[in-house]
PDB file of C-alpha atoms in Angstrom:
ATOM      1  CA  MET X   1       0.023  -0.022   0.047  1.00  0.00           C
ATOM      2  CA  THR X   2       1.604   3.276  -1.098  1.00  0.00           C
ATOM      3  CA  MET X   3      -0.321   6.343   0.300  1.00  0.00           C
ATOM      4  CA  VAL X   4      -0.252   9.558  -1.602  1.00  0.00           C
ATOM      5  CA  ILE X   5       0.154  12.522   0.859  1.00  0.00           C
ATOM      6  CA  THR X   6      -2.117  15.133  -0.874  1.00  0.00           C
ATOM      7  CA  GLU X   7      -2.285  18.842   0.053  1.00  0.00           C
ATOM      8  CA  GLU X   8      -5.851  18.006   1.096  1.00  0.00           C
ATOM      9  CA  LEU X   9      -4.597  15.335   3.504  1.00  0.00           C
ATOM     10  CA  LYS X  10      -1.928  17.708   4.845  1.00  0.00           C
ATOM     11  CA  ALA X  11      -4.693  20.234   5.609  1.00  0.00           C
ATOM     12  CA  LYS X  12      -6.236  17.913   8.030  1.00  0.00           C
ATOM     13  CA  ALA X  13      -3.107  16.986   9.815  1.00  0.00           C
ATOM     14  CA  GLU X  14      -0.489  18.267  12.229  1.00  0.00           C
ATOM     15  CA  VAL X  15       2.515  18.455   9.988  1.00  0.00           C
ATOM     16  CA  TYR X  16       6.182  19.021  10.945  1.00  0.00           C
ATOM     17  CA  TYR X  17       9.408  19.632   9.021  1.00  0.00           C
ATOM     18  CA  GLY X  18      12.952  18.871  10.004  1.00  0.00           C
ATOM     19  CA  ASP X  19      14.716  15.911  11.656  1.00  0.00           C
ATOM     20  CA  GLU X  20      14.885  17.122  15.321  1.00  0.00           C
ATOM     21  CA  ILE X  21      11.133  17.972  15.678  1.00  0.00           C
ATOM     22  CA  CYS X  22      10.099  14.938  13.643  1.00  0.00           C
ATOM     23  CA  GLN X  23      12.257  12.747  15.914  1.00  0.00           C
ATOM     24  CA  ASP X  24      10.617  14.030  18.941  1.00  0.00           C
ATOM     25  CA  LYS X  25       7.064  13.794  17.550  1.00  0.00           C
ATOM     26  CA  THR X  26       7.625  10.262  16.374  1.00  0.00           C
ATOM     27  CA  LYS X  27       8.886   9.040  19.712  1.00  0.00           C
ATOM     28  CA  PHE X  28       6.118  10.926  21.526  1.00  0.00           C
ATOM     29  CA  LEU X  29       3.372   9.375  19.313  1.00  0.00           C
ATOM     30  CA  LEU X  30       4.877   5.775  19.700  1.00  0.00           C
ATOM     31  CA  GLN X  31       4.760   6.338  23.541  1.00  0.00           C
ATOM     32  CA  GLU X  32       1.379   7.971  23.528  1.00  0.00           C
ATOM     33  CA  VAL X  33      -0.153   4.815  21.798  1.00  0.00           C
ATOM     34  CA  GLY X  34       1.728   2.498  24.032  1.00  0.00           C
ATOM     35  CA  LEU X  35       4.609   1.166  21.868  1.00  0.00           C
ATOM     36  CA  PRO X  36       8.386   1.408  22.601  1.00  0.00           C
ATOM     37  CA  ARG X  37       9.999   4.659  21.358  1.00  0.00           C
ATOM     38  CA  GLY X  38      12.683   2.978  19.602  1.00  0.00           C
ATOM     39  CA  LEU X  39      10.417   1.127  17.177  1.00  0.00           C
ATOM     40  CA  LEU X  40      11.191   3.564  14.437  1.00  0.00           C
ATOM     41  CA  PRO X  41      14.859   4.309  14.256  1.00  0.00           C
ATOM     42  CA  LEU X  42      14.757   6.758  11.366  1.00  0.00           C
ATOM     43  CA  ARG X  43      17.378   9.282  10.204  1.00  0.00           C
ATOM     44  CA  ASP X  44      17.391  12.553   8.527  1.00  0.00           C
ATOM     45  CA  ILE X  45      13.403  13.013   8.629  1.00  0.00           C
ATOM     46  CA  ILE X  46      12.419  15.540   6.309  1.00  0.00           C
ATOM     47  CA  GLU X  47       8.556  15.503   7.103  1.00  0.00           C
ATOM     48  CA  CYS X  48       6.213  13.922   9.370  1.00  0.00           C
ATOM     49  CA  GLY X  49       2.513  14.190   9.845  1.00  0.00           C
ATOM     50  CA  HIS X  50      -0.520  12.897  11.851  1.00  0.00           C
ATOM     51  CA  VAL X  51      -4.233  13.086  11.076  1.00  0.00           C
ATOM     52  CA  LYS X  52      -5.641  12.608  14.674  1.00  0.00           C
ATOM     53  CA  GLU X  53      -9.270  11.743  13.495  1.00  0.00           C
ATOM     54  CA  THR X  54      -8.309   8.955  11.564  1.00  0.00           C
ATOM     55  CA  GLY X  55      -4.853   7.874  13.129  1.00  0.00           C
ATOM     56  CA  PHE X  56      -3.074   8.179   9.910  1.00  0.00           C
ATOM     57  CA  VAL X  57       0.583   9.052  10.072  1.00  0.00           C
ATOM     58  CA  TRP X  58       3.354   9.269   7.626  1.00  0.00           C
ATOM     59  CA  LEU X  59       7.180   9.849   7.640  1.00  0.00           C
ATOM     60  CA  LYS X  60       9.461  10.972   4.937  1.00  0.00           C
ATOM     61  CA  GLN X  61      13.180  10.594   5.359  1.00  0.00           C
ATOM     62  CA  LYS X  62      16.189  11.540   3.051  1.00  0.00           C
ATOM     63  CA  LYS X  63      16.885   7.919   2.307  1.00  0.00           C
ATOM     64  CA  LYS X  64      16.166   4.376   3.035  1.00  0.00           C
ATOM     65  CA  VAL X  65      17.558   3.284   6.528  1.00  0.00           C
ATOM     66  CA  GLU X  66      18.565  -0.246   7.569  1.00  0.00           C
ATOM     67  CA  HIS X  67      18.673  -0.783  11.300  1.00  0.00           C
ATOM     68  CA  VAL X  68      19.730  -3.942  13.120  1.00  0.00           C
ATOM     69  CA  PHE X  69      17.892  -4.555  16.514  1.00  0.00           C
ATOM     70  CA  SER X  70      20.981  -5.993  18.250  1.00  0.00           C
ATOM     71  CA  LYS X  71      19.157  -7.498  21.175  1.00  0.00           C
ATOM     72  CA  ILE X  72      17.090  -9.903  18.846  1.00  0.00           C
ATOM     73  CA  GLY X  73      19.590  -9.822  15.769  1.00  0.00           C
ATOM     74  CA  ARG X  74      17.004  -8.768  13.313  1.00  0.00           C
ATOM     75  CA  LYS X  75      17.658  -6.467  10.380  1.00  0.00           C
ATOM     76  CA  VAL X  76      14.814  -3.979   9.491  1.00  0.00           C
ATOM     77  CA  THR X  77      14.712  -1.486   6.489  1.00  0.00           C
ATOM     78  CA  TYR X  78      12.751   1.591   6.449  1.00  0.00           C
ATOM     79  CA  SER X  79      11.799   3.117   3.099  1.00  0.00           C
ATOM     80  CA  PRO X  80      12.288   6.899   2.438  1.00  0.00           C
ATOM     81  CA  GLU X  81       8.406   7.152   2.935  1.00  0.00           C
ATOM     82  CA  ILE X  82       6.551   5.328   5.621  1.00  0.00           C
ATOM     83  CA  ALA X  83       2.909   5.410   6.261  1.00  0.00           C
ATOM     84  CA  ALA X  84       0.453   3.544   8.664  1.00  0.00           C
ATOM     85  CA  TYR X  85      -2.666   3.994  10.852  1.00  0.00           C
ATOM     86  CA  VAL X  86      -1.934   4.222  14.513  1.00  0.00           C
ATOM     87  CA  GLU X  87      -4.324   3.443  17.408  1.00  0.00           C
ATOM     88  CA  ASN X  88      -3.802   2.165  21.032  1.00  0.00           C
ATOM     89  CA  ASN X  89      -1.138  -0.425  21.159  1.00  0.00           C
ATOM     90  CA  LYS X  90      -0.932  -0.882  17.499  1.00  0.00           C
ATOM     91  CA  ILE X  91       0.172   0.284  14.078  1.00  0.00           C
ATOM     92  CA  LYS X  92      -1.732  -1.241  11.322  1.00  0.00           C
ATOM     93  CA  LYS X  93      -1.697  -0.996   7.431  1.00  0.00           C
ATOM     94  CA  VAL X  94       1.951  -0.213   7.401  1.00  0.00           C
ATOM     95  CA  SER X  95       3.841   0.593   4.227  1.00  0.00           C
ATOM     96  CA  GLY X  96       7.644   1.173   3.902  1.00  0.00           C
ATOM     97  CA  VAL X  97       8.880  -1.298   6.404  1.00  0.00           C
ATOM     98  CA  LYS X  98      10.545  -4.698   5.902  1.00  0.00           C
ATOM     99  CA  ALA X  99      12.161  -7.313   8.127  1.00  0.00           C
ATOM    100  CA  LYS X 100      14.585  -9.835   7.154  1.00  0.00           C
ATOM    101  CA  GLU X 101      13.613 -13.504   8.139  1.00  0.00           C
ATOM    102  CA  LEU X 102      16.290 -16.004   7.179  1.00  0.00           C
ATOM    103  CA  LEU X 103      17.047 -15.069   3.549  1.00  0.00           C
ATOM    104  CA  LEU X 104      13.837 -13.287   2.743  1.00  0.00           C
ATOM    105  CA  TRP X 105      12.764  -9.621   3.247  1.00  0.00           C
ATOM    106  CA  LEU X 106       9.091  -9.619   4.513  1.00  0.00           C
ATOM    107  CA  THR X 107       6.878  -6.533   4.405  1.00  0.00           C
ATOM    108  CA  VAL X 108       5.681  -5.602   7.909  1.00  0.00           C
ATOM    109  CA  GLU X 109       1.961  -4.840   7.785  1.00  0.00           C
ATOM    110  CA  GLU X 110       1.021  -4.710  11.388  1.00  0.00           C
ATOM    111  CA  ILE X 111       2.935  -3.978  14.739  1.00  0.00           C
ATOM    112  CA  SER X 112       1.066  -4.692  18.006  1.00  0.00           C
ATOM    113  CA  ALA X 113       1.315  -4.910  21.753  1.00  0.00           C
ATOM    114  CA  ALA X 114      -1.174  -5.269  24.470  1.00  0.00           C
ATOM    115  CA  ASP X 115      -1.728  -9.059  24.325  1.00  0.00           C
ATOM    116  CA  GLU X 116      -2.938  -9.530  28.003  1.00  0.00           C
ATOM    117  CA  ALA X 117      -1.218 -12.905  28.214  1.00  0.00           C
ATOM    118  CA  ALA X 118       2.017 -11.254  27.141  1.00  0.00           C
ATOM    119  CA  PRO X 119       2.134  -7.548  28.073  1.00  0.00           C
ATOM    120  CA  GLU X 120       5.916  -7.333  27.485  1.00  0.00           C
ATOM    121  CA  LYS X 121       5.787  -8.553  23.963  1.00  0.00           C
ATOM    122  CA  ILE X 122       5.557  -6.919  20.558  1.00  0.00           C
ATOM    123  CA  THR X 123       4.074  -8.725  17.535  1.00  0.00           C
ATOM    124  CA  PHE X 124       4.944  -8.143  13.957  1.00  0.00           C
ATOM    125  CA  LYS X 125       2.520  -9.512  11.305  1.00  0.00           C
ATOM    126  CA  THR X 126       3.585  -9.669   7.625  1.00  0.00           C
ATOM    127  CA  THR X 127       1.598  -9.441   4.463  1.00  0.00           C
ATOM    128  CA  THR X 128       2.082 -13.273   3.990  1.00  0.00           C
ATOM    129  CA  GLY X 129       0.297 -13.936   7.366  1.00  0.00           C
ATOM    130  CA  LEU X 130       3.563 -14.894   9.091  1.00  0.00           C
ATOM    131  CA  TYR X 131       4.074 -13.268  12.391  1.00  0.00           C
ATOM    132  CA  ARG X 132       6.939 -13.042  15.089  1.00  0.00           C
ATOM    133  CA  THR X 133       6.842 -11.932  18.676  1.00  0.00           C
ATOM    134  CA  PHE X 134       9.634 -10.299  20.409  1.00  0.00           C
ATOM    135  CA  PRO X 135      10.393  -8.889  23.858  1.00  0.00           C
ATOM    136  CA  ARG X 136       9.294  -5.261  24.164  1.00  0.00           C
ATOM    137  CA  SER X 137      12.718  -4.258  25.538  1.00  0.00           C
ATOM    138  CA  ALA X 138      14.416  -4.818  22.310  1.00  0.00           C
ATOM    139  CA  PHE X 139      12.776  -1.915  20.866  1.00  0.00           C
ATOM    140  CA  GLU X 140      13.179   0.536  23.682  1.00  0.00           C
ATOM    141  CA  LEU X 141      15.775   3.382  23.306  1.00  0.00           C
ATOM    142  CA  GLU X 142      18.781   3.002  25.251  1.00  0.00           C
ATOM    143  CA  GLU X 143      18.173   6.070  27.334  1.00  0.00           C
ATOM    144  CA  ASP X 144      14.796   4.797  28.260  1.00  0.00           C
ATOM    145  CA  GLY X 145      16.372   1.546  29.541  1.00  0.00           C
ATOM    146  CA  GLU X 146      19.075   3.386  31.314  1.00  0.00           C
ATOM    147  CA  GLU X 147      16.653   5.958  32.634  1.00  0.00           C
ATOM    148  CA  ALA X 148      14.518   3.130  34.147  1.00  0.00           C
ATOM    149  CA  GLU X 149      17.660   1.364  35.605  1.00  0.00           C
ATOM    150  CA  GLN X 150      18.535   4.657  37.249  1.00  0.00           C
ATOM    151  CA  GLN X 151      15.026   5.023  38.723  1.00  0.00           C
ATOM    152  CA  LYS X 152      15.275   1.502  40.220  1.00  0.00           C
ATOM    153  CA  LYS X 153      18.649   2.300  41.943  1.00  0.00           C
ATOM    154  CA  LEU X 154      17.327   5.656  43.471  1.00  0.00           C
ATOM    155  CA  PRO X 155      16.173   5.650  47.025  1.00  0.00           C
ATOM    156  CA  PRO X 156      12.528   6.835  47.394  1.00  0.00           C
ATOM    157  CA  ALA X 157      11.953  10.632  47.166  1.00  0.00           C
ATOM    158  CA  ILE X 158      11.657  12.227  50.344  1.00  0.00           C
ATOM    159  CA  PRO X 159       9.683  15.568  49.958  1.00  0.00           C
ATOM    160  CA  ALA X 160      11.529  18.849  50.984  1.00  0.00           C
ATOM    161  CA  PRO X 161      10.354  20.724  53.894  1.00  0.00           C
ATOM    162  CA  PRO X 162       8.327  23.695  53.109  1.00  0.00           C
ATOM    163  CA  GLU X 163      10.234  26.827  52.892  1.00  0.00           C
ATOM    164  CA  LYS X 164       9.446  29.474  55.615  1.00  0.00           C
ATOM    165  CA  ALA X 165       8.543  32.774  54.413  1.00  0.00           C
ATOM    166  CA  PRO X 166      11.123  35.745  55.115  1.00  0.00           C
ATOM    167  CA  GLN X 167      10.187  37.794  58.160  1.00  0.00           C
ATOM    168  CA  ALA X 168       8.642  41.197  57.171  1.00  0.00           C
ATOM    169  CA  ALA X 169      10.892  44.226  58.000  1.00  0.00           C
ATOM    170  CA  ALA X 170       8.168  45.693  60.333  1.00  0.00           C
ATOM    171  CA  ASN X 171       8.917  43.136  62.995  1.00  0.00           C
ATOM    172  CA  LYS X 172      12.388  44.805  63.686  1.00  0.00           C
TER     173      LYS X 172
END
């Protein structure tokens, strides 16, 4: 499925330009729908958009990106244009993402979490009907994992005592 991003569609969307803001918006959207923020490790994003009423999102980057998720040893390619529909714990009707399985490149059609039986898992379904499930931690950003580890090591927060108001000069 290749989705054409028309001016009419852009008029209904929140659209952002530039890598830094698009990186932030992409990570925020993934987190907002309950998916790991490292799921789309894109580079040099030119444009991103989100139509809230339908859940349609798109990302345009300068060139194709290949990424290896080292914790699971899987290579994934992200086309220059990626489009999908997002909803709570799911990305569906994905275009522009392929995963290598043995010697084949398979088109990823859906990414989902929230299986009550396995809340710490992410499932990837392909257009051929095949699917694979991996630990959610394999797709988290390193800083997210480090931050969580640091939070575990910190002692419980102790509230600071309230500051006393300075005495008025009239009391002298």
